[in-house]
Coordinates of C-alpha atoms in Angstrom, one line a residue:
X99 CA -139.1 76.7 61.6
X100 CA -140.7 79.9 62.2
X101 CA -144.1 80.8 63.9
X102 CA -145.6 83.7 62.9
X103 CA -147.9 84.5 65.5
X104 CA -151.7 86.2 64.7
X105 CA -153.3 87.4 67.5
X106 CA -155.7 88.8 64.5
X107 CA -155.8 88.4 61.2
X108 CA -157.6 91.0 59.2
X109 CA -158.4 91.6 55.4
X110 CA -156.0 93.2 53.2
X111 CA -155.4 93.7 49.9
X112 CA -153.7 90.2 49.2
X113 CA -155.1 87.9 51.9
X114 CA -158.7 86.6 52.7
X115 CA -159.3 84.7 56.1
X116 CA -162.1 82.6 56.5
X117 CA -162.3 80.4 59.6
X118 CA -164.8 77.7 61.3
X119 CA -166.1 76.9 57.5
X120 CA -168.6 74.3 57.4
X121 CA -167.0 73.1 54.2
X122 CA -165.6 74.8 51.4
X123 CA -166.6 75.2 48.0
X124 CA -164.6 74.8 44.8
X125 CA -165.4 77.8 43.3
X126 CA -164.0 80.2 46.3
X127 CA -161.0 80.6 45.1
X128 CA -161.8 82.0 41.7
X129 CA -163.9 84.8 43.9
X130 CA -160.9 85.3 45.7
X131 CA -158.7 85.1 42.4
X132 CA -160.9 88.1 40.9
X133 CA -160.5 90.1 44.1
X134 CA -156.9 90.7 43.7
X135 CA -156.0 87.8 46.4
X136 CA -153.2 85.9 46.3
X137 CA -153.2 84.5 49.9
X138 CA -155.9 82.4 52.1
X139 CA -156.0 81.5 55.4
X140 CA -158.2 78.6 56.2
X141 CA -159.3 75.9 58.7
X142 CA -158.7 72.5 58.4
X143 CA -157.6 70.6 55.4
X144 CA -155.8 68.2 54.2
X145 CA -152.4 69.8 54.0
X146 CA -151.4 72.7 55.7
X147 CA -149.5 75.0 53.2
X148 CA -150.6 74.4 49.5
X149 CA -152.0 75.9 46.1
X150 CA -155.5 75.4 45.8
X151 CA -157.3 75.6 42.3
X152 CA -160.4 76.3 41.5
X153 CA -162.8 75.0 38.8
X154 CA -161.7 77.7 36.5
X155 CA -157.9 77.0 36.9
X156 CA -157.8 79.9 39.4
X157 CA -155.1 79.6 42.1
X158 CA -154.1 80.8 45.4
X159 CA -151.8 80.2 48.1
X160 CA -153.1 78.5 50.8
X161 CA -152.6 78.2 54.6
X162 CA -153.8 76.1 57.6
X163 CA -152.5 76.7 60.8
X164 CA -151.2 73.7 62.1
X165 CA -152.3 73.7 65.6
X166 CA -155.8 72.9 64.4
X167 CA -157.2 76.0 66.4
X168 CA -157.8 79.4 66.5
X169 CA -157.8 80.3 69.9
X170 CA -155.2 78.7 71.0
X171 CA -153.0 80.2 74.7
X172 CA -149.5 80.6 73.7
X173 CA -148.6 77.2 75.6
X174 CA -145.0 75.0 75.2
X175 CA -147.3 72.2 74.6
X176 CA -149.1 74.1 71.6
X177 CA -146.0 75.3 70.1
X178 CA -144.3 71.7 70.1
X179 CA -148.1 70.4 68.4
X180 CA -147.7 73.1 65.3
X181 CA -144.2 71.6 64.4
X182 CA -145.4 68.4 64.7
X183 CA -148.5 68.3 63.2
X184 CA -147.3 70.2 60.0
X185 CA -147.7 68.5 57.2
X186 CA -145.3 70.7 55.2
X187 CA -142.2 70.6 56.9
X188 CA -139.6 70.3 54.6
X189 CA -141.4 72.3 51.8
X190 CA -142.0 75.2 54.1
X191 CA -140.3 76.3 57.2
X192 CA -143.2 78.7 58.7
X193 CA -146.8 78.4 59.6
X194 CA -149.2 80.4 61.8
X195 CA -149.8 80.1 65.5
X196 CA -153.4 81.8 66.5
X197 CA -153.6 82.5 69.8
X198 CA -156.5 84.7 72.1
X199 CA -160.1 84.1 72.5
X200 CA -161.4 83.7 69.1
X201 CA -164.3 81.6 69.2
X202 CA -166.9 84.3 70.7
X203 CA -164.0 87.2 70.4
X204 CA -161.8 88.6 73.2
X205 CA -158.6 88.6 71.7
X206 CA -155.3 87.9 73.4
X207 CA -154.8 88.4 76.8
X208 CA -151.3 89.9 78.6
X209 CA -150.2 86.7 79.6
X210 CA -150.9 85.0 76.5
X211 CA -148.1 88.4 74.9
X212 CA -146.0 87.9 77.1
X213 CA -145.4 84.2 76.8
X214 CA -144.6 84.8 73.3
X215 CA -142.3 87.1 74.5
X216 CA -140.8 84.6 76.2
X217 CA -140.5 81.6 73.5
X218 CA -139.0 84.5 70.6
X219 CA -136.0 82.8 70.2
X220 CA -135.7 79.6 73.3
X221 CA -133.9 76.5 73.0
X222 CA -136.1 73.0 71.7
X223 CA -138.8 75.5 70.1
X224 CA -139.5 77.3 66.9
X225 CA -138.4 81.0 66.9
X226 CA -141.9 82.6 67.3
X227 CA -142.4 86.3 66.2
X228 CA -145.2 88.2 66.0
X229 CA -146.7 88.7 63.2
X230 CA -148.8 89.6 60.0
X231 CA -150.7 87.9 57.2
X232 CA -149.1 89.7 54.9
X233 CA -145.7 89.3 56.3
X234 CA -146.4 85.3 56.8
X235 CA -147.6 84.6 53.4
X236 CA -144.6 86.4 51.6
X237 CA -142.7 84.0 53.5
X238 CA -144.2 81.2 52.7
X239 CA -144.2 82.7 48.8
X240 CA -140.6 82.6 48.8
X241 CA -140.5 78.5 49.7
X242 CA -143.5 78.0 47.8
X243 CA -141.8 76.3 44.8
X244 CA -142.4 72.4 46.3
X245 CA -146.2 73.0 47.6
X246 CA -148.7 70.7 46.6
X247 CA -151.7 71.7 44.5
X248 CA -154.8 71.2 45.9
X249 CA -157.6 70.7 42.7
X250 CA -161.3 71.4 43.7
X251 CA -163.6 71.4 46.8
X252 CA -162.3 70.5 50.1
X253 CA -165.1 68.6 51.4
X254 CA -165.0 68.9 55.7
X255 CA -166.5 65.7 56.8
X256 CA -168.5 66.9 59.7
X257 CA -171.9 69.1 60.4
X258 CA -173.6 67.8 56.9
X259 CA -176.9 68.4 58.5
X260 CA -176.5 72.5 57.7
X261 CA -177.3 71.7 53.9
X262 CA -180.5 71.2 55.6
X263 CA -181.3 72.6 58.8
X264 CA -184.1 75.8 59.5
X265 CA -185.5 75.3 55.9
X266 CA -187.0 78.6 55.9
X267 CA -184.0 80.4 56.0
X268 CA -182.8 78.6 53.1
X269 CA -185.6 79.0 51.2
X270 CA -185.3 83.2 52.3
X271 CA -182.0 82.8 50.5
X272 CA -183.0 81.4 47.0
X273 CA -186.0 83.8 46.9
X274 CA -184.0 86.7 48.4
X275 CA -181.2 85.9 45.6
X276 CA -183.9 85.9 42.9
X277 CA -185.4 89.3 43.8
X278 CA -182.4 91.3 43.6
X279 CA -181.3 89.4 40.2
X280 CA -184.0 90.6 38.5
X281 CA -184.1 93.8 40.3
X282 CA -180.9 94.4 38.6
X283 CA -181.5 93.2 35.6
X284 CA -185.0 95.0 35.4
X285 CA -183.5 98.4 36.5
X286 CA -180.6 98.1 34.2
X287 CA -182.8 97.5 31.4
X288 CA -184.7 100.4 32.7
X289 CA -181.9 102.4 33.1
X290 CA -180.5 102.5 29.8
X291 CA -183.3 102.9 27.6
X292 CA -183.0 106.7 28.5
X293 CA -186.3 107.2 30.5
X294 CA -184.8 109.3 32.9
X295 CA -184.9 106.4 35.3
X296 CA -182.6 106.4 38.7
X297 CA -180.9 103.0 39.2
X298 CA -181.8 102.4 42.7
X299 CA -177.8 101.4 43.9
X300 CA -178.6 102.4 47.3
X301 CA -181.8 100.2 47.7
X302 CA -180.1 97.3 46.7
X303 CA -177.0 97.7 48.5
X304 CA -179.3 98.2 51.6
X305 CA -180.9 94.8 50.5
X306 CA -178.0 93.1 49.5
X307 CA -176.8 93.6 52.8
X308 CA -179.8 92.3 54.7
X309 CA -179.6 89.0 52.4
X310 CA -175.3 88.9 53.2
X311 CA -176.1 89.2 56.7
X312 CA -178.3 86.3 56.6
X313 CA -175.3 84.3 54.4
X314 CA -173.0 84.6 57.9
X315 CA -171.6 81.6 59.5
X316 CA -174.7 80.0 61.7
X317 CA -177.7 81.7 60.4
X318 CA -177.9 80.2 56.8
X319 CA -176.3 76.6 57.7
X320 CA -179.9 77.0 60.7
X321 CA -177.6 76.2 63.5
X322 CA -178.8 79.4 65.4
X323 CA -180.6 79.9 68.0
X324 CA -184.3 81.1 67.9
X325 CA -183.8 84.7 68.2
X326 CA -182.3 85.0 64.9
X327 CA -184.1 82.8 63.4
X328 CA -186.8 85.4 63.8
X329 CA -184.4 88.0 62.5
X330 CA -183.3 86.5 59.7
X331 CA -187.0 85.8 58.7
X332 CA -187.8 89.4 59.0
X333 CA -184.7 90.6 57.2
X334 CA -186.3 88.2 54.4
X335 CA -189.7 89.8 54.7
X336 CA -188.1 92.9 54.0
X337 CA -186.6 92.0 50.9
X338 CA -189.7 90.2 49.7
X339 CA -191.6 93.7 50.1
X340 CA -188.9 96.1 49.7
X341 CA -187.8 94.2 46.5
X342 CA -191.5 93.7 45.4
X343 CA -191.4 97.3 45.3
X344 CA -188.2 98.2 43.4
X345 CA -189.3 95.7 40.9
X346 CA -192.5 97.1 40.4
X347 CA -191.0 100.2 39.6
X348 CA -188.2 99.1 37.1
X349 CA -191.3 97.6 34.9
X350 CA -193.3 100.2 34.8
X351 CA -190.4 102.7 34.1
X352 CA -189.1 99.7 30.9
X353 CA -192.4 99.4 29.5
X354 CA -194.5 102.2 30.5
X355 CA -196.3 102.7 27.5
X356 CA -197.1 99.1 27.0
X357 CA -198.7 99.0 30.8
X358 CA -202.8 98.9 31.4
X359 CA -203.8 101.5 33.7
X360 CA -206.7 98.9 34.9
X361 CA -206.1 95.5 35.5
X362 CA -209.7 94.3 34.1
X363 CA -209.4 96.4 31.2
X364 CA -206.2 94.6 30.3
X365 CA -206.8 92.8 26.4
X366 CA -202.9 91.4 26.7
X367 CA -200.3 90.3 28.9
X368 CA -197.2 91.7 28.9
X369 CA -194.5 88.8 29.9
X370 CA -190.9 89.6 31.1
X371 CA -188.3 87.3 30.9
X372 CA -185.0 88.2 33.3
X373 CA -183.1 85.0 31.9
X374 CA -180.4 85.0 28.8
X375 CA -182.4 82.7 26.6
X376 CA -185.7 82.3 24.9
X377 CA -188.2 80.5 26.6
X378 CA -191.9 79.0 26.1
X379 CA -193.0 78.2 29.0
X380 CA -197.5 77.8 30.4
X381 CA -198.1 80.9 32.5
X382 CA -200.9 81.9 34.8
X383 CA -202.4 85.2 34.3
X384 CA -205.5 87.1 35.2
X385 CA -208.7 86.5 33.5
X386 CA -212.0 88.5 34.0
X387 CA -213.8 88.6 37.8
X388 CA -210.4 88.2 39.4
X389 CA -209.9 84.9 37.9
X390 CA -206.7 82.5 36.6
X391 CA -206.6 81.5 32.7
X392 CA -203.8 79.3 31.6
X393 CA -201.6 80.6 28.5
X394 CA -198.9 79.2 27.0
X395 CA -196.3 82.0 26.1
X396 CA -192.5 82.6 24.3
X397 CA -190.5 85.5 25.8
X398 CA -187.1 86.9 24.5
X399 CA -183.8 86.6 26.2
X400 CA -183.4 89.1 28.9
X401 CA -186.9 91.1 27.5
X402 CA -190.1 91.1 27.0
X403 CA -193.2 90.5 24.8
X404 CA -197.0 91.8 24.7
X405 CA -199.0 88.0 24.5
X406 CA -202.4 89.0 22.9
X407 CA -202.7 85.5 20.9
X408 CA -201.8 82.4 23.4
X409 CA -199.8 79.7 21.4
X410 CA -201.0 76.0 20.8
X411 CA -198.8 73.2 22.1
X412 CA -197.6 70.8 19.2
X413 CA -199.3 68.3 21.3
X414 CA -201.5 69.0 24.8
X415 CA -201.2 67.5 27.6
X416 CA -202.8 64.4 28.2
X417 CA -203.8 62.4 31.5
X418 CA -205.8 59.1 31.9
X419 CA -206.7 57.3 34.9
X420 CA -206.8 53.5 34.6
X421 CA -208.5 51.2 35.9
X422 CA -206.2 50.3 39.0
X423 CA -206.0 53.6 40.2
X424 CA -202.9 54.9 38.8
X425 CA -202.7 57.8 36.7
X426 CA -200.5 58.5 33.2
X427 CA -199.5 61.9 32.1
X428 CA -198.0 62.7 28.5
X429 CA -197.3 65.7 26.8
X430 CA -195.3 64.6 23.4
X431 CA -191.5 65.1 25.3
X432 CA -192.0 62.9 28.4
X433 CA -194.7 60.2 29.5
X434 CA -195.2 59.9 33.3
X435 CA -197.2 57.3 35.2
X436 CA -198.0 57.6 39.3
X437 CA -199.4 54.7 41.3
X438 CA -202.4 55.8 44.1
X439 CA -199.4 56.4 46.7
X440 CA -197.7 59.2 43.8
X441 CA -195.2 57.2 43.6
X442 CA -193.6 57.2 40.0
X443 CA -193.4 53.4 38.3
X444 CA -192.7 55.3 34.9
X445 CA -191.3 58.2 33.2
X446 CA -190.3 57.4 29.4
X447 CA -188.6 60.1 26.6
X448 CA -190.6 59.5 24.5
X449 CA -188.3 60.2 21.3
X450 CA -186.2 57.6 22.4
X451 CA -188.5 55.6 24.4
X452 CA -186.0 55.0 27.3
X453 CA -187.3 54.4 30.7
X454 CA -185.8 56.2 33.5
X455 CA -187.4 54.1 36.2
X456 CA -185.8 50.5 37.1
X457 CA -188.2 47.7 36.5
X458 CA -189.6 46.8 39.9
X459 CA -188.8 50.5 41.6
X460 CA -190.7 53.7 42.6
X461 CA -189.4 56.9 42.1
X462 CA -190.7 59.8 44.4
X463 CA -190.4 57.6 47.3
X464 CA -190.4 59.5 50.5
X465 CA -188.3 58.1 53.4
X466 CA -187.9 59.1 57.3
X467 CA -184.8 58.5 59.0
X468 CA -183.7 58.8 62.8
X469 CA -181.6 61.7 63.0
X470 CA -179.9 61.7 66.8
X471 CA -176.1 62.9 66.0
X472 CA -173.8 62.6 68.8
X473 CA -173.3 66.1 69.4
X474 CA -174.2 69.1 67.9
X475 CA -178.0 68.6 67.4
X476 CA -178.5 71.6 64.4
X477 CA -175.3 71.0 62.7
X478 CA -174.3 67.1 62.4
X479 CA -176.2 64.5 61.2
X480 CA -174.3 61.1 61.2
X481 CA -173.4 58.4 58.5
X482 CA -175.8 55.4 61.1
X483 CA -179.1 57.4 60.4
X484 CA -179.1 55.6 56.7
X485 CA -179.4 52.8 59.1
X486 CA -182.5 53.8 60.0
X487 CA -184.5 54.0 57.2
X488 CA -188.3 54.1 56.7
X489 CA -190.2 54.4 53.4
X490 CA -193.3 56.6 54.1
X491 CA -196.3 54.1 53.6
X492 CA -199.5 55.5 55.3
X493 CA -201.8 57.2 52.7
X494 CA -204.2 59.6 53.5
X495 CA -205.9 60.5 50.6
X496 CA -205.3 58.6 47.1
X497 CA -204.2 60.2 43.9
X498 CA -206.9 61.8 42.1
X499 CA -206.5 64.2 39.2
X500 CA -207.3 67.9 39.6
X501 CA -206.5 69.4 35.5
X502 CA -207.1 67.0 33.4
X503 CA -204.9 68.4 30.5
X504 CA -204.3 70.9 28.0
X505 CA -202.1 73.3 28.7
X506 CA -201.1 72.0 32.4
X507 CA -202.0 68.2 33.6
X508 CA -202.0 67.9 37.6
X509 CA -202.7 65.2 40.3
X510 CA -203.1 65.7 43.7
X511 CA -202.1 63.1 47.2
X512 CA -202.2 63.1 50.6
X513 CA -199.4 60.6 52.9
X514 CA -198.9 61.2 57.0
X515 CA -195.5 61.3 57.8
X516 CA -193.9 59.8 60.3
X517 CA -196.7 60.0 64.2
X518 CA -198.0 63.9 63.7
X519 CA -196.7 65.6 60.2
X520 CA -198.8 65.4 56.9
X521 CA -197.5 65.5 53.1
X522 CA -200.0 67.0 50.1
X523 CA -197.9 67.0 46.8
X524 CA -199.6 68.0 43.3
X525 CA -197.7 66.4 40.6
X526 CA -197.9 68.6 37.4
X527 CA -196.7 68.2 33.4
X528 CA -197.0 71.3 31.7
X529 CA -197.1 71.1 27.8
X530 CA -193.7 71.5 26.1
X531 CA -192.1 71.1 29.6
X532 CA -189.3 68.4 29.4
X533 CA -189.8 67.8 33.4
X534 CA -192.1 66.4 35.8
X535 CA -192.9 69.3 38.4
X536 CA -193.9 68.2 42.6
X537 CA -195.3 71.3 44.5
X538 CA -194.7 69.9 48.1
X539 CA -196.7 71.0 51.3
X540 CA -195.7 69.7 54.3
X541 CA -197.0 70.0 58.1
X542 CA -193.8 69.6 60.2
X543 CA -194.3 68.5 63.4
X544 CA -191.4 65.4 64.6
X545 CA -188.3 65.3 66.5
X546 CA -185.1 64.1 65.6
X547 CA -186.5 63.0 62.5
X548 CA -185.4 63.6 58.9
X549 CA -187.5 63.4 55.9
X550 CA -185.8 62.8 52.3
X551 CA -187.5 61.8 48.7
X552 CA -185.7 59.1 46.5
X553 CA -185.4 59.3 42.6
X554 CA -183.9 55.5 41.2
X555 CA -183.2 55.5 38.2
X556 CA -181.8 53.4 35.5
X557 CA -178.5 55.0 35.1
X558 CA -175.0 53.9 35.7
X559 CA -172.5 55.8 36.6
X560 CA -169.7 56.5 39.1
X561 CA -169.8 59.9 39.2
X562 CA -172.7 62.2 39.7
X563 CA -172.5 66.0 39.0
X564 CA -174.0 69.0 41.9
X565 CA -174.4 72.6 41.1
X566 CA -171.9 74.8 43.3
X567 CA -171.9 78.9 43.1
X568 CA -171.6 79.3 39.6
X569 CA -170.6 76.2 38.3
X570 CA -170.6 72.6 38.9
X571 CA -168.4 69.1 40.2
X572 CA -168.3 65.8 40.4
X573 CA -168.3 63.8 43.0
X574 CA -168.4 60.0 43.6
X575 CA -171.9 57.7 43.6
X576 CA -169.5 54.6 45.9
X577 CA -168.4 54.6 49.2
X578 CA -165.3 53.2 48.3
X579 CA -163.1 55.0 50.4
X580 CA -163.1 57.0 53.5
X581 CA -163.0 59.8 51.6
X582 CA -165.8 58.9 49.4
X583 CA -167.8 57.7 52.7
X584 CA -167.9 61.1 54.0
X585 CA -169.6 62.4 51.4
X586 CA -173.1 60.0 51.9
X587 CA -174.8 64.1 52.4
X588 CA -173.5 66.6 50.1
X589 CA -174.8 70.1 49.4
X590 CA -175.7 71.6 45.9
X591 CA -177.6 74.4 44.6
X592 CA -180.4 74.4 41.7
X593 CA -179.8 71.0 40.4
X594 CA -178.1 67.2 40.5
X595 CA -177.0 64.8 37.6
X596 CA -176.5 61.1 37.1
X597 CA -175.6 60.6 33.6
X598 CA -174.0 57.5 31.8
X599 CA -172.8 57.8 28.1
X600 CA -176.1 59.5 26.0
X601 CA -178.6 59.1 28.5
X602 CA -178.7 60.9 32.5
X603 CA -181.7 62.2 34.9
X604 CA -181.5 65.2 36.7
X605 CA -183.2 66.6 39.9
X606 CA -183.8 70.2 39.7
X607 CA -185.3 72.4 42.9
X608 CA -186.3 75.9 43.8
X609 CA -184.9 76.0 47.7
X610 CA -183.0 73.2 48.9
X611 CA -179.3 72.5 49.6
X612 CA -179.0 69.0 50.8
X613 CA -178.3 65.8 48.3
X614 CA -176.7 62.9 47.8
X615 CA -176.4 59.8 45.1
X616 CA -175.5 56.4 46.0
X617 CA -175.5 53.8 43.1
X618 CA -178.7 54.8 41.2
X619 CA -180.6 56.6 43.7
X620 CA -180.8 60.2 43.9
X621 CA -181.7 62.1 46.7
X622 CA -183.2 65.6 47.9
X623 CA -183.1 66.1 51.4
X624 CA -185.9 67.8 52.3
X625 CA -186.6 68.6 56.1
X626 CA -184.8 68.1 59.6
X627 CA -186.1 68.4 63.2
X628 CA -183.0 69.4 65.4
X629 CA -183.7 70.1 69.1
X630 CA -180.7 72.4 69.8
X631 CA -180.0 75.3 69.8
X632 CA -183.3 76.3 68.7
X633 CA -186.2 73.6 69.8
X634 CA -188.7 75.0 67.5
X635 CA -186.4 74.3 64.2
X636 CA -188.5 73.6 61.5
X637 CA -191.5 72.8 63.0
X638 CA -194.8 74.1 61.0
X639 CA -195.4 74.8 57.4
X640 CA -193.0 74.4 54.7
X641 CA -193.5 74.7 50.7
X642 CA -190.9 74.3 48.1
X643 CA -191.0 72.3 44.7
X644 CA -188.4 70.0 42.9
X645 CA -188.7 68.7 39.5
X646 CA -187.5 65.7 38.0
X647 CA -186.0 65.7 34.4
X648 CA -184.9 62.6 31.8
X649 CA -182.8 63.9 29.2
X650 CA -180.6 62.8 26.3
X651 CA -177.0 63.5 26.1
X652 CA -174.6 65.1 28.7
X653 CA -176.7 67.6 31.2
X654 CA -174.9 70.6 29.2
X655 CA -176.4 69.2 26.0
X656 CA -180.0 68.9 27.4
X657 CA -179.8 72.0 28.8
X658 CA -179.9 70.9 32.2
X659 CA -178.2 74.2 33.3
X660 CA -181.3 76.5 31.9
X661 CA -184.4 74.8 33.0
X662 CA -183.1 74.6 36.5
X663 CA -182.7 78.2 36.5
X664 CA -186.2 78.4 35.0
X665 CA -188.0 76.6 37.4
X666 CA -186.1 79.2 40.1
X667 CA -186.5 82.1 38.3
X668 CA -190.5 82.2 37.1
X669 CA -191.7 84.5 34.2
X670 CA -193.0 88.1 35.4
X671 CA -196.8 88.8 34.1
X672 CA -198.2 92.2 34.0
X673 CA -201.6 93.4 31.9
X674 CA -200.7 95.4 29.1
X675 CA -202.6 97.5 26.4
X676 CA -203.7 95.6 23.6
X677 CA -202.0 97.5 21.1
X678 CA -199.2 95.1 19.0
X679 CA -195.4 95.6 19.8
X680 CA -192.5 93.6 19.3
X681 CA -190.5 91.5 20.9
X682 CA -187.6 93.1 22.6
X683 CA -184.8 92.0 23.9
X684 CA -181.5 93.1 25.6
X685 CA -179.3 90.8 25.8
X686 CA -178.8 87.4 24.2
X687 CA -176.0 84.6 23.9
X688 CA -174.8 82.6 21.2
X689 CA -173.9 79.7 22.6
X690 CA -175.5 77.6 25.9
X691 CA -172.5 76.8 27.1
X692 CA -172.2 80.5 28.7
X693 CA -174.7 81.5 31.1
X694 CA -175.3 85.0 31.8
X695 CA -175.8 85.2 35.5
X696 CA -175.8 88.8 36.6
X697 CA -176.3 92.2 34.7
X698 CA -176.2 95.5 36.8
X699 CA -174.5 99.0 37.1
X700 CA -171.0 99.1 37.4
X701 CA -169.9 100.7 40.7
X702 CA -168.4 104.7 40.8
X703 CA -165.7 105.3 37.9
X704 CA -162.9 107.4 39.4
X705 CA -162.3 108.8 43.2
X706 CA -165.5 110.6 44.0
X707 CA -167.6 108.3 41.8
X708 CA -167.7 110.5 38.6
X709 CA -167.5 109.7 34.9
X710 CA -169.8 109.9 31.7
X711 CA -172.4 107.6 30.6
X712 CA -173.7 104.3 31.5
X713 CA -171.4 101.2 32.8
X714 CA -172.9 98.0 33.1
X715 CA -171.1 95.4 34.8
X716 CA -172.2 91.7 33.0
X717 CA -171.0 88.4 34.9
X718 CA -171.0 85.3 32.8
X719 CA -170.2 81.7 33.6
X720 CA -169.1 78.7 31.6
X721 CA -171.1 75.8 31.7
X722 CA -169.0 73.8 29.4
X723 CA -166.2 74.2 27.6
X724 CA -167.7 75.3 24.5
X725 CA -166.9 79.2 23.4
X726 CA -170.0 81.5 23.4
X727 CA -170.7 85.2 22.2
X728 CA -173.0 87.3 23.7
X729 CA -174.4 90.6 22.3

């Protein structure tokens, strides 16, 4: 057996290095394959050398150094451990040995290099040579015919708390991803219309680099010190500030002739949609004397419409208060009933009369857990925290109607959370909307507590589906094995869904990443309160939105993916002139199985960036196996 000894693993054209991960997503290799990457050093997994296959079938040759460390000292016992640990001996005869001060930097010392030289060809030890990642993987490729293939994500059974810690950083990440997406779309549309608009490539690159800097290890996970948190929040503020200006410039160039210079004189509203499907939604628009009024509008796919005459919903929202203090809300699509504490005691799809909440259960149930991990405070949440569940039962302000219906109905209530914290929630139902929305504000002052919200649903399935980056995957809802049990807290992006044949319930959100589905209970992780390495982590005011959506059929057929996008990407509204203007759409997709995720200016063409005409980069993702066509 030969060991390729690497003191530093630099990124090359064929190899990508990713160390000290806090979980590895199921799409990682798809991105790597698109970059031309064939090799992927990683840590730590079930095999040491294997092919790793993504959700789209892409594969990369992957290697995890068997020494279980990226900071070894070059000692004999470390060499022997590396050989003994290798789970793929007999299938491959090479592995990496990573030495030097890797965690925190510093690299190798002369003493380590001298040890490597002495052990180059010593009886009883593997042959050792200083090498590079490309040389190692070339050797591994020659012996790869018998390697195993791992399909899907590689779940790290540790650091589950990083999906929730530092909620303001998580929120900033989601919001700024949306802002930069919208700037790219709007700037591209303005550029191709030939109005002389210059695509803000350099400004966008600067803002993307700020956002990606915050996605660095320990920042986005929330496991950083207070000074880093302060810097990260400043970067998000800069992206919001600069992004608002770039977005305004793009809209003004795209729709210059339609805009009203003075908002107070506007007789119409310009509605801009940056998503690749037509949307009919309730919006808030500026009225006379600074007031805001609601309106139901339709906006075309990746385009705009000037709205003067507002639509009337097929059925308005109806809100009724009952004698026992509970409140019923209905919009012709779904019907909900809430008790005085804001619990969702009934949620029906009206077409099917299918009830989503099991008898005797309450959804939108807040629960507080003791959260005292054994070691890494900001990183970990232990499985035993589930044994400390305490339902939130202290009512500060009972449920009352705030909007009586029409285009929108809403109710509000307030709870005390723990000893010092409070929660106020507005539950909103819009006309024609298939989901019930929960706008939540929390004053969080706890220590070592974990706040979640639970939705027991009348669905039975052994697997739940979670959105990941540019795709989705399934995870078990049971704890049959130790691997299943380790997934008591998992990550998701904009949605998770539990479905059986013909019916399901989805939970959507606008800035949360921690979730779980056990049995028939969908749970969204809201806030933690670790005290190290940042003693002030998550303290203060928080605002976030989640939504519950019952549906017939599969989540793909019901449009769960599209509605989760719509929750995260609100329509843009601008005062407009009253002159008639037909709706305009730049892109459309023939199949709901395809999401047009990104539209932007392509990178430079040629060695020095020369090129003629406008070149666009259009990135899409498949939601299912159905075919689709973009136009």
